[in-house]
PDB file of C-alpha atoms and ligand atoms in Angstrom:
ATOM      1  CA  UNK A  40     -19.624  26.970  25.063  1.00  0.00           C
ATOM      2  CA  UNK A  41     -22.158  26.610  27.817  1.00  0.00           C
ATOM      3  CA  UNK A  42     -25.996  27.391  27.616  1.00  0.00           C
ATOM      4  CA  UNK A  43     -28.127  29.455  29.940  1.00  0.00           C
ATOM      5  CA  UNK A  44     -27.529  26.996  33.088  1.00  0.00           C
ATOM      6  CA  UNK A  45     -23.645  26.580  32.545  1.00  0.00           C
ATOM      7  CA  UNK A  46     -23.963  23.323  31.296  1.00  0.00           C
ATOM      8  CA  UNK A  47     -21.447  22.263  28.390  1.00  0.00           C
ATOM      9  CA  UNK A  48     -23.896  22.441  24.654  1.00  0.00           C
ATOM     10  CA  UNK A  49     -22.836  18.882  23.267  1.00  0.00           C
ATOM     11  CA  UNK A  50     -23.551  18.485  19.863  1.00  0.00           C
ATOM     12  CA  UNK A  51     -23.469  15.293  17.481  1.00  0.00           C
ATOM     13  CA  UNK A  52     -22.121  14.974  14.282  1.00  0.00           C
ATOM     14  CA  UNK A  53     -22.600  12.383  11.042  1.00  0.00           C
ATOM     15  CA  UNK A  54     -19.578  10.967  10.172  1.00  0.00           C
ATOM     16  CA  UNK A  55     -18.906   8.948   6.906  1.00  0.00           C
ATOM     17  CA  UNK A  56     -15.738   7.737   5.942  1.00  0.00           C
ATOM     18  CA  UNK A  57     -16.161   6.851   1.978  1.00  0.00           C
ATOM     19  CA  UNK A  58     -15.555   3.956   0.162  1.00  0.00           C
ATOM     20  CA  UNK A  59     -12.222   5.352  -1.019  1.00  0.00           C
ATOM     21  CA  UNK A  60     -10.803   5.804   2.880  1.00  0.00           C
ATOM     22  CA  UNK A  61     -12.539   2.379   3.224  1.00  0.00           C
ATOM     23  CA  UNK A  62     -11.108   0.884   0.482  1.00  0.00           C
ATOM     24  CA  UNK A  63      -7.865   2.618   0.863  1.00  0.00           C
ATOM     25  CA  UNK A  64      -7.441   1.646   4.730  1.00  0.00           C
ATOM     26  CA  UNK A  65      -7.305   5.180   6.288  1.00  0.00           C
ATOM     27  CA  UNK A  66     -10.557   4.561   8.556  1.00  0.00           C
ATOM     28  CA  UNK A  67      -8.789   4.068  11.207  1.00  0.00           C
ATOM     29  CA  UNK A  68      -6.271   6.928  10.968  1.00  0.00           C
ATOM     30  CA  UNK A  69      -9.394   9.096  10.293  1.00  0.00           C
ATOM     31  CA  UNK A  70     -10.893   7.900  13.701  1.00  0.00           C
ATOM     32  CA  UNK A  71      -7.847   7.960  15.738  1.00  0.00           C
ATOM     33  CA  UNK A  72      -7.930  12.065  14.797  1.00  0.00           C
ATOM     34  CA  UNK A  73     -11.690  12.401  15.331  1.00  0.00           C
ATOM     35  CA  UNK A  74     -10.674  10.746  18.954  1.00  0.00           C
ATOM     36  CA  UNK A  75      -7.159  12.366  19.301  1.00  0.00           C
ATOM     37  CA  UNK A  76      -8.987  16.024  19.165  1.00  0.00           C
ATOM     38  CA  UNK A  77     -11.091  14.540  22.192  1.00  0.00           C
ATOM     39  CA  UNK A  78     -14.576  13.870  20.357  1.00  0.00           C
ATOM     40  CA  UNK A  79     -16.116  10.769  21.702  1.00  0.00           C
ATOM     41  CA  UNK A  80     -17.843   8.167  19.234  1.00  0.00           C
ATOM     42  CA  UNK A  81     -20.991   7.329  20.416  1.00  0.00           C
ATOM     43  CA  UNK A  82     -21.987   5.027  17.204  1.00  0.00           C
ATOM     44  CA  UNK A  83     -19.956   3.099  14.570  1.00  0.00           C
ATOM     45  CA  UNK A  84     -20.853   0.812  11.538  1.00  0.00           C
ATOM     46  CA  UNK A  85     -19.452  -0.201   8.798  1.00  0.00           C
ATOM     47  CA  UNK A  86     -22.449  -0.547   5.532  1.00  0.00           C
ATOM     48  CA  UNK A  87     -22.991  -0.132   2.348  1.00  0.00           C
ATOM     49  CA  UNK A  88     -25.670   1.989   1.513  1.00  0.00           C
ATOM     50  CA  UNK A  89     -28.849   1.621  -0.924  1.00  0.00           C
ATOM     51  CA  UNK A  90     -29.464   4.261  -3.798  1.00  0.00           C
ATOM     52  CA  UNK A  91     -32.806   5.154  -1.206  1.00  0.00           C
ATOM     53  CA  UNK A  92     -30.348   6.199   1.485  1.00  0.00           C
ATOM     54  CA  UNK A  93     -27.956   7.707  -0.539  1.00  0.00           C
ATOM     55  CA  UNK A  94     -30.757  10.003  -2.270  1.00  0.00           C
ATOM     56  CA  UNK A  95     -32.143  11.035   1.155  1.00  0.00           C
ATOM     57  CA  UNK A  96     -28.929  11.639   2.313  1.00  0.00           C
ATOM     58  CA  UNK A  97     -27.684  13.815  -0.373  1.00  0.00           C
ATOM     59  CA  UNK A  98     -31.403  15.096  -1.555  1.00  0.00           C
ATOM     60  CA  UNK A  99     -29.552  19.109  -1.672  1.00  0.00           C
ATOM     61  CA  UNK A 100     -27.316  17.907  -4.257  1.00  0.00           C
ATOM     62  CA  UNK A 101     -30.430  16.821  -6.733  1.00  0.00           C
ATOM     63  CA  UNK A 102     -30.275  17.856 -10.166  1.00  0.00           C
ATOM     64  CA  UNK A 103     -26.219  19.143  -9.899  1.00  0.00           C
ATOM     65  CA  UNK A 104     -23.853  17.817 -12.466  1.00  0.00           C
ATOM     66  CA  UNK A 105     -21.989  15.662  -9.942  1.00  0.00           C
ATOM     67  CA  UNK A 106     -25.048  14.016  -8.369  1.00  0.00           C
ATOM     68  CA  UNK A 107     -24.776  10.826 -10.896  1.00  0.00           C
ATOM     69  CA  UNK A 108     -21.489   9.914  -9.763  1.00  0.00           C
ATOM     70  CA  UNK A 109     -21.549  11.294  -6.244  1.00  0.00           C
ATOM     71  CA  UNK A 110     -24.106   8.713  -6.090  1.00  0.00           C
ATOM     72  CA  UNK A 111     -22.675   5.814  -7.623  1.00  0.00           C
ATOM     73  CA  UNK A 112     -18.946   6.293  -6.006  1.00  0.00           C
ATOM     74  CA  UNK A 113     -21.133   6.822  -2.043  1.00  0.00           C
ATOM     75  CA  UNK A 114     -22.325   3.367  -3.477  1.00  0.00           C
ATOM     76  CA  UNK A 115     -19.275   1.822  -4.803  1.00  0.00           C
ATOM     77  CA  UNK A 116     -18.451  -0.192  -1.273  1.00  0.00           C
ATOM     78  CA  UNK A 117     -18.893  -0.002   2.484  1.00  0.00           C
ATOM     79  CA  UNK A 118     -18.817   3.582   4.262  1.00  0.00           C
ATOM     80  CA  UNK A 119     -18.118   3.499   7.941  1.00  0.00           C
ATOM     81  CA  UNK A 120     -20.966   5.428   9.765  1.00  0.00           C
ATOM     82  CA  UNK A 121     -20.334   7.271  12.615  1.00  0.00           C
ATOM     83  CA  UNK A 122     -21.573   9.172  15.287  1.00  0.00           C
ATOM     84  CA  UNK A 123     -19.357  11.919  16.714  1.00  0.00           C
ATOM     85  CA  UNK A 124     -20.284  13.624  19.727  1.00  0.00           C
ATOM     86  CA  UNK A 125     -18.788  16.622  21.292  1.00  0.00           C
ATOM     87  CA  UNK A 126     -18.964  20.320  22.451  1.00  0.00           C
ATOM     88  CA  UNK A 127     -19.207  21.791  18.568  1.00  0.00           C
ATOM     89  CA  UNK A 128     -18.004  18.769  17.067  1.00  0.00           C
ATOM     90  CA  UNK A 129     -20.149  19.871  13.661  1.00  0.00           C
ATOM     91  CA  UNK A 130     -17.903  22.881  13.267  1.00  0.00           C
ATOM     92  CA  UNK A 131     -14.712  20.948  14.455  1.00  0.00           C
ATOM     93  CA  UNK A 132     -14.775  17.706  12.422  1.00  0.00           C
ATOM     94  CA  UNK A 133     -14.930  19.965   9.121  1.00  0.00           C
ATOM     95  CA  UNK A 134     -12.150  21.885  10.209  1.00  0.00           C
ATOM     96  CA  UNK A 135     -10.182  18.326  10.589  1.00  0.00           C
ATOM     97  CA  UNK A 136     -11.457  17.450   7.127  1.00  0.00           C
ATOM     98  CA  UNK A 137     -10.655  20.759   5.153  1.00  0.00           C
ATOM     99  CA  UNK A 138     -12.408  21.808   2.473  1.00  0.00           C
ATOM    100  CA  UNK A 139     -13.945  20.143   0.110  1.00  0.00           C
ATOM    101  CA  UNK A 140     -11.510  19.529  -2.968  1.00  0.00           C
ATOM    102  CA  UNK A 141      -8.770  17.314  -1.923  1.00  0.00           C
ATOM    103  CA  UNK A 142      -5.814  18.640  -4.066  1.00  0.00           C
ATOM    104  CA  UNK A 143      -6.346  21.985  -2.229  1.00  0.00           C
ATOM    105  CA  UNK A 144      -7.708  21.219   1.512  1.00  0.00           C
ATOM    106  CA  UNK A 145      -4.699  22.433   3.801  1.00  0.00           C
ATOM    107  CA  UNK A 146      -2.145  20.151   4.697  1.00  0.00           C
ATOM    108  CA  UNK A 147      -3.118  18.780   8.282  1.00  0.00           C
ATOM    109  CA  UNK A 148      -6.060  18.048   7.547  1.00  0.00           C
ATOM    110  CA  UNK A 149      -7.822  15.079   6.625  1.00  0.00           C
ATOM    111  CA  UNK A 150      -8.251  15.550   3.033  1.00  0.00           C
ATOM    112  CA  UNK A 151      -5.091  17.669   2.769  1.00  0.00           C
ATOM    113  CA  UNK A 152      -2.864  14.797   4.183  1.00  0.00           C
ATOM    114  CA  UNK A 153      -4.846  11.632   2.848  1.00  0.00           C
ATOM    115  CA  UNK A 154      -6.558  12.525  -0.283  1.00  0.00           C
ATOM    116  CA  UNK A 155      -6.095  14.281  -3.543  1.00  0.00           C
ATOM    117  CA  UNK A 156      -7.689  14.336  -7.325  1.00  0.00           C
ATOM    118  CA  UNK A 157      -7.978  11.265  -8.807  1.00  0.00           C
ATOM    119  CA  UNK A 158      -9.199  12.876 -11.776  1.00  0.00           C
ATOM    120  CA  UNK A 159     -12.759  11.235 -11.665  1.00  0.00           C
ATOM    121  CA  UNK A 160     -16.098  12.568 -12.376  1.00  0.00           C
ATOM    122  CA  UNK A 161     -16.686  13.251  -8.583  1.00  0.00           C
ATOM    123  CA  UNK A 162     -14.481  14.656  -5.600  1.00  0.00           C
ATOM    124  CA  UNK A 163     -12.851  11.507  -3.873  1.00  0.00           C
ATOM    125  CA  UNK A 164     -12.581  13.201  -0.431  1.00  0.00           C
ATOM    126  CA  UNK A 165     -12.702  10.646   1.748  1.00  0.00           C
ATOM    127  CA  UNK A 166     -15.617  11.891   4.545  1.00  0.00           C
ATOM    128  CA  UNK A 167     -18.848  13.772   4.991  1.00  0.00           C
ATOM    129  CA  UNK A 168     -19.262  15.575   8.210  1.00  0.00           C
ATOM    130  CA  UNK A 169     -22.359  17.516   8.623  1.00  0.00           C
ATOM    131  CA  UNK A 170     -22.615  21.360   8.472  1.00  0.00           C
ATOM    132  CA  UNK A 171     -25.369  22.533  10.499  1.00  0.00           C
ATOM    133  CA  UNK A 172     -27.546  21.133  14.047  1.00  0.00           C
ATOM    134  CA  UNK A 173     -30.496  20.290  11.214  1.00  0.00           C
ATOM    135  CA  UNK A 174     -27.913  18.664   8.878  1.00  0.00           C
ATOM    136  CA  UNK A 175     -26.947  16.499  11.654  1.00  0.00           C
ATOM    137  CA  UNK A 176     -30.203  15.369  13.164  1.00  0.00           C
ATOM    138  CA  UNK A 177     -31.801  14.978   9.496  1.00  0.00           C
ATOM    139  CA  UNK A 178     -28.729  12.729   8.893  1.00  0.00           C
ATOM    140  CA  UNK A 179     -28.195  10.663  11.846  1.00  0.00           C
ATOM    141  CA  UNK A 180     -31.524   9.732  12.050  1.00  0.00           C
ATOM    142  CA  UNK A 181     -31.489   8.501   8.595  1.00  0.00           C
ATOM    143  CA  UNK A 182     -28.194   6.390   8.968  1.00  0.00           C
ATOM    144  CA  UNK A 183     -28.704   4.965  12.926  1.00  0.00           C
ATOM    145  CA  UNK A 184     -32.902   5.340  13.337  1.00  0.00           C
ATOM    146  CA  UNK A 185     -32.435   3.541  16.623  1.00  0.00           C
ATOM    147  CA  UNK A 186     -30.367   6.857  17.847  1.00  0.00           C
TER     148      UNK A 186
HETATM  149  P1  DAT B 290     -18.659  18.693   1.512  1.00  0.00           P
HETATM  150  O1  DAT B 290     -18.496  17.187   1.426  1.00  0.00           O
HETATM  151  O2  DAT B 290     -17.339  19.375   1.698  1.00  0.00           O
HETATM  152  O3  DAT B 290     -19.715  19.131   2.484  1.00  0.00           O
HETATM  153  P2  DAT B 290     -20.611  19.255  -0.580  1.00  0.00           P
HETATM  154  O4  DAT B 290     -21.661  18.960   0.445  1.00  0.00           O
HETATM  155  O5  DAT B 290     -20.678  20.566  -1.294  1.00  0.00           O
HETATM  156  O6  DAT B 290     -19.149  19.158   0.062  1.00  0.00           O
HETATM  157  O7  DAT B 290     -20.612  18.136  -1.700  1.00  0.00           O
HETATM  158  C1  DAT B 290     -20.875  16.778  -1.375  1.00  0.00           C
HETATM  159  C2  DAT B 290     -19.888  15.899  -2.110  1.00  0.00           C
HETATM  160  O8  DAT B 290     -20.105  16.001  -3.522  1.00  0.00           O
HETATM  161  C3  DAT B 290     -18.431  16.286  -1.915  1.00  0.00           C
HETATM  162  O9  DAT B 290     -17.892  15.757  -0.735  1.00  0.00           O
HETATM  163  C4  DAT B 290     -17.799  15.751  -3.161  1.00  0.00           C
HETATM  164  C5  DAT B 290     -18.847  15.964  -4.212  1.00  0.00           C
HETATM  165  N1  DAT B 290     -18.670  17.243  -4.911  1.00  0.00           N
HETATM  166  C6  DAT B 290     -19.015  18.479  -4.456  1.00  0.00           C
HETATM  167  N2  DAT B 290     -18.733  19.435  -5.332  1.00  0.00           N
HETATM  168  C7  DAT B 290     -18.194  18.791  -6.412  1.00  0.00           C
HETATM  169  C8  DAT B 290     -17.702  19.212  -7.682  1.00  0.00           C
HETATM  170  N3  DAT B 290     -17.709  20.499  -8.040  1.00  0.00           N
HETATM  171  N4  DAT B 290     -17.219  18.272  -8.525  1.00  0.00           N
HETATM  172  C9  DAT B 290     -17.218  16.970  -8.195  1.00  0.00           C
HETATM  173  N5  DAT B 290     -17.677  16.494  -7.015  1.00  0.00           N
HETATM  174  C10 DAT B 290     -18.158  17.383  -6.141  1.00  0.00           C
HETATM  175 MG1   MG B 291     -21.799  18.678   2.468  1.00  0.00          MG
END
């Protein structure tokens, strides 16, 4: 997609690979697909994140039954952080991740292929991509501030 001028509309993404594809050793067969579909990483790091970042990061899913554990498992271990950049890489690295639920995301996707139900209080999925422009910049500024 171009804008007005005909200049390409590159967009950046927050990646996250969880603790589980951390601790599991699938971050770099997540990253080879984010870069084998032609995405370009502009920012990496591998962290463990505070309760603080955590809540800011996932403040839309205060108060739902999940948030507890969501919380606990995001801090279980290091996440790698990453910054994805691309012509509509928002809508394009959740279509590589499928949807949400593991057991069902489609096979060829990340979720479909790597993960399933480990029949825990919260959805083992193995990333978070953004879904929206706002999601994104919200995100990535709380994650790399420098950016
Ligand atoms: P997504 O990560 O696909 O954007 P989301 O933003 O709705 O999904 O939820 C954030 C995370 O919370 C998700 O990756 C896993 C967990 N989660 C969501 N819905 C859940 C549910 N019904 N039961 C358990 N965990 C859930
Ligand atoms: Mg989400």
């Amino acid at each position: 997609m171009t804008d007005t001028t005909g200049a390409p509309r590159t967009e950046r993404t927050l990646i996250l690979v969880k603790p589980d594809g951390v601790r599991r050793g699938v971050s770099g067969e997540i990253l080879r697909r984010v870069e084998a579909k032609g995405y370009r990483l502009t920012a990496v790091e591998l962290r463990t994140a505070d309760d603080a970042l955590l809540a800011a990061h996932y403040a839309e899913h205060v108060g739902k039954p999940f948030y507890a554990p969501l919380v606990e498992f995001m801090a279980s271990g290091p996440v790698l952080a990453v910054v994805a950049e691309g012509e509509r890489v928002i809508e394009g690295f959740r279509s590589l991740a499928g949807t949400t639920d593991p057991t069902s995301a489609a096979p060829g996707t990340i979720r479909g292929d790597l993960g399933r139900d480990w029949g825990l209080a919260v959805q083992q999925n193995l990333v978070h991509g953004s879904d929206s422009v706002e999601s994104a910049e919200r995100e990535i500024a709380l994650w790399f501030p420098a950016l």
